[in-house]
Amino acid sequence: MDKKPLLILSALILNSEQLYLKQVVILSRHNVRTPLSKTLSQSSPKPWPKWNEKPGYLTPKGTLLEGFMGEYFYTWLHHENLLPQGCPSENDFYVYANTAQRTLASARSFVDNAFPRCNITVHHADSVDPIFNPVIHNTTSTFVQQALETMQNYMKNLHLNHSFDALEQILDYTQSEKCIKDHCCNLATDKNTAIVKPGTKPNINGPLKICKSAIDSFIMEYYEAFDMKNVAWGLLNTDEQWQSILDISYNYHNIIFNTTLLAKDISEPLIKYMTDIFLNKNEPKVALLMGHDANLYTVLNAMGFKPYSLKKQHEVTPVGGKIVFQKWSDNNTNDFLKIDYVYQSSEQMRNGMRLSMDNPPIFETLKLKHCKVHENGLCLWEDFKKLLLKL
Ligand SMILES: *[C@@H]1O[C@H](CO)[C@@H](O)[C@H](O)[C@H]1NC(C)=O
Ligand SMILES: *[C@@H]1O[C@H](CO)[C@@H](O)[C@H](O)[C@H]1NC(C)=O
Ligand SMILES: *[C@@H]1O[C@H](CO)[C@@H](O)[C@H](O)[C@H]1NC(C)=O
Ligand SMILES: *[C@@H]1O[C@H](CO)[C@@H](O)[C@H](O)[C@H]1NC(C)=O
Ligand SMILES: *[C@@H]1O[C@H](CO)[C@@H](O)[C@H](O)[C@H]1NC(C)=O
């Protein structure tokens, strides 16, 4: 049993003074969804699982797991005296989601379980929302050239041969349509092409994308609690095997979202939105922003977080995972920042375990490179403010 979250549940202490929680901004990734790719069948001769929902939709399991998160967050934030008992006003709790079905439905499930029968409004744009849309904004050809070079340089230095081998075995890749029809038979040597177009998401065509899409399906099959013989056709059974193939996915996301040049450009509208919440006195006590892994990746990079690792999770930005920015205060008007990655372990997800004080999600404290941590993961709110104004 992990005891750490119990400490978090009692109020924070600094220099033996009790702190109280003043404000929370939750940047969340939607929960379990169906695989995004519509071309999976080209990468393996084996049958891919059938899902009841359309590609990229939240599954009932995702709804359940996000509901558990909602229940838990209400319990925690009420316990910390930040939220009142019962239904909150929009000054207490404000929820804003991207327009994709999976983000809207995740936000809905979170609030319906956090605040049952309160009929909380999930705010969202009417069409594509520029705040969440992870696209390239800079239209200059210099930027496009720089972005392409950045991505290409990253791709030159990959060491993924073992991972590609493992995935070729799992997929039976030499028998796939990709190999037989398109003559792309070697994941390690076939060409990857970086694509950078202002107004769209950075993209990669080639084996990295094929692999990332297959791995995405395996991860969702696992969370969805398919029988292990139906997760990657029964060929992923050890942590080492998972780690090996997930390395490809990790690098794929780093190439498109985790370089400073791209991350800063892509995340700018969202960071500006978040900065307004952090700096404006009239903002809600708690804000839930429901987006995508792209949003978390780019915000983490652009704000300058130190590397972290999430225990008991295979993913680096797990579905349903939340970066939770907390403003804590002592009673002498000193404010502090604490940031935790709050997420469900792979096992909590697969087993559909309800969260509670006794079975909390995992809290992993994150650190910013430019906000010096003093004690208990806390840095000065003033330092955070300076950092935000420089972004
Ligand atoms: C819920 O709120 C919406 C508007 O926010 C309103 O139209 C609807 O009637 C409400 N439903 C209930 C059951 O209160
Ligand atoms: C666009 O990118 C160029 C090249 O990196 C840079 O000089 C310029 O400042 C960028 N423009 C904006 C608005 O960020
Ligand atoms: C990966 O394998 C390919 C051949 O399949 C080889 O050309 C390349 O040098 C290998 N890369 C590394 C880093 O070992
Ligand atoms: C982003 O890249 C850095 C290395 O440049 C790495 O340490 C970090 O883990 C990456 N972040 C994510 C979320 O993958
Ligand atoms: C500090 O102030 C808050 C808000 O005014 C109050 O709820 C809390 O009891 C105070 N804590 C201490 C230790 O005095």
XYZ file of C-alpha atoms and ligand atoms in Angstrom:
461
model
C 0.000 0.000 0.000
C 1.401 3.374 -0.996
C 1.287 5.710 1.986
C 2.438 8.903 0.295
C -0.976 10.180 -0.832
C -2.190 10.149 2.767
C 0.406 12.819 3.558
C -0.867 14.862 0.687
C -4.361 14.588 2.051
C -3.435 16.374 5.235
C -2.748 20.072 4.767
C 0.755 20.976 3.654
C 3.239 22.227 6.191
C 6.101 24.700 5.633
C 8.506 25.723 8.415
C 6.051 24.057 10.806
C 3.283 26.357 9.661
C 0.097 24.920 8.190
C -0.641 25.998 4.670
C -4.059 26.143 3.136
C -5.077 25.533 -0.443
C -6.197 28.668 -2.252
C -6.463 27.810 -5.927
C -6.131 24.801 -8.240
C -5.760 24.570 -12.004
C -6.106 21.069 -13.424
C -4.764 20.440 -16.919
C -6.116 17.030 -17.849
C -5.893 14.522 -20.653
C -9.180 12.805 -21.586
C -9.627 9.230 -20.372
C -9.646 5.858 -22.219
C -10.781 6.158 -25.825
C -10.942 3.908 -28.869
C -7.837 3.875 -31.108
C -7.499 6.926 -33.335
C -6.062 5.331 -36.451
C -8.336 4.196 -39.250
C -5.518 2.413 -41.092
C -4.448 -0.141 -38.496
C -5.444 -3.002 -40.787
C -2.572 -2.120 -43.145
C 0.100 -2.779 -40.531
C -0.746 -6.368 -39.613
C -2.389 -9.398 -41.252
C -3.998 -10.224 -37.890
C -7.492 -9.048 -36.995
C -7.600 -5.872 -34.880
C -10.180 -5.693 -32.109
C -13.622 -4.323 -32.866
C -14.758 -1.424 -30.701
C -18.343 -0.345 -30.166
C -17.560 3.360 -30.374
C -16.243 5.382 -33.302
C -12.455 5.959 -33.551
C -11.211 8.420 -30.936
C -14.380 8.310 -28.784
C -14.368 7.918 -25.012
C -15.265 4.327 -24.087
C -17.603 3.342 -21.228
C -14.450 2.326 -19.331
C -13.052 5.803 -19.925
C -16.302 7.292 -18.597
C -16.098 5.097 -15.507
C -12.433 5.895 -14.795
C -12.883 9.637 -15.282
C -15.888 9.500 -12.961
C -13.643 7.970 -10.294
C -11.254 10.877 -10.788
C -14.114 13.349 -10.370
C -15.267 11.674 -7.151
C -11.741 11.654 -5.784
C -10.995 15.289 -6.648
C -14.204 16.429 -4.976
C -13.247 14.507 -1.828
C -9.721 15.925 -1.803
C -10.639 19.533 -2.577
C -13.502 19.504 -0.108
C -11.201 18.009 2.521
C -8.775 20.886 1.883
C -11.647 23.363 2.392
C -11.339 24.672 -1.141
C -14.733 23.454 -2.302
C -17.987 23.762 -0.376
C -20.180 20.776 0.394
C -22.658 20.119 -2.388
C -23.014 22.053 -5.625
C -20.285 24.587 -6.428
C -20.830 27.928 -8.136
C -18.810 28.776 -11.225
C -16.577 30.888 -8.990
C -15.794 27.715 -7.077
C -15.393 25.341 -9.990
C -15.149 26.103 -13.681
C -14.837 23.436 -16.342
C -13.648 24.016 -19.860
C -13.138 21.243 -22.419
C -11.942 20.926 -25.967
C -14.667 20.225 -28.526
C -13.662 16.609 -29.305
C -16.199 14.027 -28.126
C -13.621 12.384 -25.829
C -12.732 15.629 -24.048
C -16.352 16.771 -23.662
C -17.440 13.345 -22.406
C -14.474 13.106 -20.019
C -15.301 16.505 -18.521
C -18.986 15.507 -18.260
C -18.160 12.304 -16.410
C -15.734 14.104 -14.083
C -18.275 16.729 -13.005
C -21.286 14.412 -12.888
C -19.416 12.240 -10.402
C -17.706 15.054 -8.510
C -21.001 16.925 -8.118
C -23.904 14.537 -8.646
C -27.249 16.169 -9.521
C -25.630 19.616 -9.770
C -26.039 19.985 -13.526
C -22.631 21.629 -13.968
C -22.094 23.326 -17.330
C -19.117 22.070 -19.325
C -17.899 25.138 -21.213
C -16.590 24.629 -24.711
C -16.193 26.402 -28.028
C -18.731 25.879 -30.820
C -16.202 24.613 -33.336
C -12.449 23.909 -33.421
C -11.054 25.596 -30.323
C -7.782 27.492 -30.894
C -6.918 27.260 -27.182
C -6.629 23.459 -27.264
C -5.926 22.829 -30.942
C -2.264 21.685 -31.023
C -1.324 23.298 -34.318
C 1.608 25.346 -35.569
C 0.910 29.072 -35.412
C 4.027 30.663 -36.847
C 3.479 31.077 -40.599
C 6.985 32.206 -41.565
C 9.052 29.986 -43.846
C 11.993 30.437 -41.458
C 10.000 28.812 -38.692
C 8.793 25.986 -40.914
C 12.388 25.315 -41.969
C 13.633 25.400 -38.368
C 10.863 23.057 -37.257
C 11.594 20.579 -40.038
C 15.295 20.585 -39.193
C 14.578 20.118 -35.503
C 12.383 17.119 -36.206
C 14.768 15.631 -38.758
C 17.758 15.975 -36.427
C 15.817 14.227 -33.691
C 14.912 11.394 -36.074
C 18.556 10.922 -37.121
C 19.543 10.081 -33.578
C 16.992 7.447 -32.686
C 18.146 4.152 -31.214
C 15.080 2.058 -31.624
C 16.219 -1.014 -33.559
C 15.334 -3.422 -30.763
C 11.945 -1.835 -30.372
C 11.246 -1.987 -34.095
C 12.277 -5.656 -34.156
C 9.952 -6.442 -31.268
C 7.055 -4.653 -32.918
C 7.656 -6.314 -36.310
C 7.292 -9.662 -34.541
C 4.107 -8.652 -32.758
C 2.537 -7.267 -35.933
C 3.898 -10.017 -38.193
C 4.859 -7.004 -40.260
C 6.346 -8.826 -43.271
C 2.884 -10.281 -43.911
C 1.153 -6.903 -43.662
C -0.462 -4.947 -46.478
C 2.152 -2.206 -45.896
C 4.888 -4.669 -46.758
C 3.188 -6.721 -49.446
C 1.484 -3.883 -51.336
C 3.645 -0.834 -50.534
C 6.937 -2.696 -50.152
C 7.586 -1.011 -46.797
C 8.861 -4.015 -44.901
C 11.473 -2.705 -42.476
C 10.364 -0.427 -39.669
C 13.971 0.428 -38.775
C 15.095 1.514 -42.241
C 11.965 2.697 -44.069
C 11.831 6.449 -44.414
C 10.142 8.823 -41.972
C 9.112 12.210 -43.304
C 8.513 15.194 -41.038
C 5.576 17.374 -42.008
C 5.255 20.961 -40.800
C 2.405 23.105 -42.065
C 1.138 26.188 -40.249
C -2.433 25.636 -39.075
C -1.969 21.872 -38.679
C -0.430 19.522 -36.159
C 3.210 18.575 -36.770
C 3.202 15.114 -38.271
C 5.435 12.246 -39.327
C 4.728 9.939 -42.235
C 6.379 6.553 -42.139
C 7.117 3.691 -39.782
C 7.213 5.827 -36.622
C 3.584 6.795 -37.192
C 2.579 3.223 -38.057
C 4.189 2.003 -34.837
C 2.728 4.755 -32.696
C -0.782 3.928 -33.970
C -0.401 0.217 -33.250
C 0.992 0.883 -29.768
C -1.846 3.299 -29.062
C -4.284 0.477 -29.793
C -2.417 -1.964 -27.502
C -2.460 0.548 -24.626
C -6.198 1.113 -24.946
C -6.850 -2.649 -25.252
C -4.965 -3.065 -21.985
C -6.862 -0.358 -20.103
C -10.136 -1.559 -21.549
C -9.354 -4.862 -19.790
C -9.415 -7.098 -22.839
C -8.326 -10.615 -22.000
C -4.490 -10.568 -22.120
C -4.576 -13.000 -25.026
C -6.384 -10.287 -26.983
C -4.057 -7.436 -26.005
C -1.533 -7.256 -28.869
C -2.667 -10.815 -29.722
C -1.257 -12.077 -26.435
C 2.296 -11.035 -27.289
C 2.848 -8.320 -24.681
C 3.279 -9.879 -21.290
C 6.245 -8.390 -19.476
C 7.160 -4.864 -18.412
C 10.306 -5.161 -20.557
C 8.240 -5.911 -23.658
C 5.950 -2.966 -22.990
C 8.897 -0.689 -22.288
C 10.634 -1.728 -25.465
C 7.777 -0.880 -27.802
C 6.636 2.169 -25.819
C 10.038 3.686 -26.473
C 8.896 4.229 -30.056
C 5.769 6.015 -28.949
C 7.771 8.142 -26.493
C 10.155 9.250 -29.242
C 7.350 9.869 -31.717
C 5.699 12.280 -29.294
C 8.987 13.921 -28.400
C 9.666 14.640 -32.061
C 6.345 16.318 -32.752
C 5.608 17.948 -29.365
C 8.633 17.962 -27.090
C 11.151 20.301 -28.647
C 11.179 23.848 -27.328
C 10.733 25.406 -30.761
C 7.522 23.480 -31.485
C 6.174 23.240 -27.936
C 6.360 27.002 -27.320
C 4.632 27.789 -30.576
C 1.897 25.170 -30.228
C 1.066 25.774 -26.557
C 1.031 29.560 -26.679
C -2.762 30.110 -26.621
C -3.291 27.551 -23.840
C -0.452 28.930 -21.728
C -1.855 32.414 -22.161
C -5.275 31.156 -21.046
C -3.749 29.436 -18.009
C -1.625 32.476 -17.168
C -4.764 34.601 -17.029
C -6.256 32.183 -14.507
C -3.087 32.148 -12.377
C -2.655 35.922 -12.319
C -6.206 37.236 -12.262
C -7.670 37.597 -8.777
C -11.255 36.977 -9.871
C -10.677 33.585 -11.390
C -12.423 30.457 -10.093
C -10.929 28.612 -7.153
C -10.724 25.448 -9.219
C -10.482 25.239 -12.998
C -10.568 21.961 -14.908
C -9.183 22.147 -18.448
C -9.861 18.944 -20.395
C -7.588 18.434 -23.380
C -5.180 15.998 -25.008
C -1.710 14.552 -24.542
C -0.543 17.162 -27.080
C -1.590 19.893 -24.641
C 0.230 18.298 -21.714
C 3.406 17.594 -23.701
C 3.674 21.108 -25.077
C 2.812 22.878 -21.799
C 5.330 20.717 -19.887
C 8.049 21.594 -22.364
C 7.197 25.273 -22.781
C 6.992 25.934 -19.033
C 10.314 24.144 -18.535
C 9.575 21.157 -16.308
C 12.379 18.934 -15.085
C 12.284 15.320 -16.330
C 10.016 13.111 -14.254
C 8.973 9.497 -14.190
C 5.572 8.146 -13.313
C 5.649 4.979 -11.292
C 3.197 2.158 -11.967
C 2.395 3.579 -15.389
C 3.654 2.702 -18.848
C 2.647 5.985 -20.420
C 4.495 9.269 -20.009
C 1.282 11.289 -20.277
C -1.294 8.673 -19.196
C -4.909 8.940 -20.302
C -6.935 10.599 -17.559
C -3.699 12.004 -16.085
C -3.734 15.547 -14.718
C -1.107 18.196 -14.106
C -2.437 19.845 -10.971
C -1.152 23.355 -10.246
C -1.852 24.284 -6.631
C -1.542 27.642 -4.935
C -0.940 27.188 -1.215
C -0.776 30.010 1.292
C 0.337 30.623 4.843
C -1.536 33.186 6.868
C 1.057 35.880 6.313
C 0.047 36.300 2.682
C 2.951 34.248 1.366
C 1.851 32.129 -1.559
C 3.494 28.981 -2.825
C 3.174 26.760 -5.862
C 3.048 22.984 -5.827
C 2.530 20.887 -8.942
C 1.602 17.217 -8.955
C 1.021 14.817 -11.802
C -2.091 13.012 -10.604
C -2.926 9.828 -12.484
C -4.317 6.338 -12.172
C -1.813 3.477 -12.239
C -2.052 1.032 -15.168
C -3.472 -1.477 -12.723
C -6.065 0.899 -11.249
C -7.166 1.548 -14.811
C -7.210 -1.992 -16.082
C -9.001 -3.252 -12.969
C -11.428 -0.329 -12.937
C -10.675 0.399 -9.310
C -12.739 3.064 -7.625
C -10.603 5.807 -6.089
C -10.892 6.931 -2.490
C -8.811 8.235 0.388
C -7.649 4.631 0.857
C -7.079 3.958 -2.838
C -6.030 7.346 -4.178
C -4.646 8.072 -7.611
C -0.871 8.496 -7.656
C 0.573 11.949 -6.916
C 3.999 12.575 -8.443
C 5.398 15.994 -7.588
C 6.776 17.854 -10.606
C 9.400 20.566 -10.582
C 9.968 23.546 -12.824
C 13.532 24.335 -13.877
C 13.035 28.032 -13.119
C 11.082 27.938 -9.880
C 13.375 26.952 -7.036
C 11.835 24.325 -4.792
C 12.269 25.028 -1.084
C 10.514 22.309 0.870
C 7.764 19.765 0.225
C 7.862 20.482 -3.503
C 6.915 24.129 -2.921
C 8.341 27.075 -4.819
C 7.464 30.732 -4.361
C 4.369 31.928 -6.180
C 6.286 35.145 -6.960
C 8.933 33.120 -8.802
C 6.233 31.282 -10.737
C 4.651 34.618 -11.683
C 7.963 35.910 -13.004
C 8.385 32.723 -15.005
C 4.887 32.998 -16.513
C 5.449 36.595 -17.560
C 8.627 35.614 -19.378
C 7.031 32.780 -21.404
C -29.214 22.128 -16.539
O -28.649 23.360 -16.963
C -29.043 23.757 -18.250
C -28.333 25.049 -18.602
O -27.064 25.116 -17.998
C -30.560 23.941 -18.296
O -30.928 24.261 -19.618
C -31.235 22.662 -17.844
O -32.630 22.876 -17.753
C -30.728 22.212 -16.493
N -31.296 20.923 -16.155
C -31.719 20.615 -14.930
C -32.241 19.231 -14.720
O -31.671 21.423 -14.020
C 8.226 32.943 -36.042
O 9.427 32.222 -36.177
C 10.551 33.040 -36.477
C 11.719 32.093 -36.755
O 11.955 31.261 -35.640
C 10.801 33.972 -35.306
O 11.908 34.807 -35.568
C 9.561 34.806 -35.048
O 9.734 35.570 -33.881
C 8.359 33.905 -34.874
N 7.155 34.712 -34.790
C 6.328 34.654 -33.757
C 5.131 35.525 -33.830
O 6.537 33.925 -32.798
C 19.503 -0.142 -37.060
O 19.372 -1.170 -38.011
C 19.670 -0.794 -39.359
C 19.466 -2.004 -40.267
O 18.292 -2.650 -39.994
C 21.106 -0.282 -39.467
O 21.325 0.206 -40.772
C 21.318 0.836 -38.436
O 22.686 1.197 -38.441
C 20.932 0.393 -37.050
N 21.012 1.526 -36.167
C 21.643 1.495 -35.000
C 21.672 2.746 -34.208
O 22.181 0.487 -34.578
C 10.741 15.839 -23.101
O 12.113 15.761 -23.445
C 13.001 15.712 -22.336
C 14.428 15.672 -22.881
O 14.658 16.710 -23.760
C 12.732 14.486 -21.499
O 13.574 14.457 -20.387
C 11.271 14.470 -21.065
O 10.985 13.252 -20.425
C 10.343 14.640 -22.250
N 8.997 14.875 -21.753
C 8.005 14.047 -21.945
C 6.700 14.427 -21.375
O 8.126 13.024 -22.591
C -5.430 30.510 7.779
O -6.412 31.228 7.066
C -7.459 30.440 6.528
C -8.311 31.308 5.624
O -8.603 32.561 6.222
C -8.216 29.766 7.639
O -9.225 28.947 7.103
C -7.232 28.905 8.434
O -7.885 28.357 9.550
C -6.020 29.707 8.915
N -5.047 28.744 9.408
C -4.369 28.943 10.530
C -3.381 27.861 10.899
O -4.515 29.930 11.206
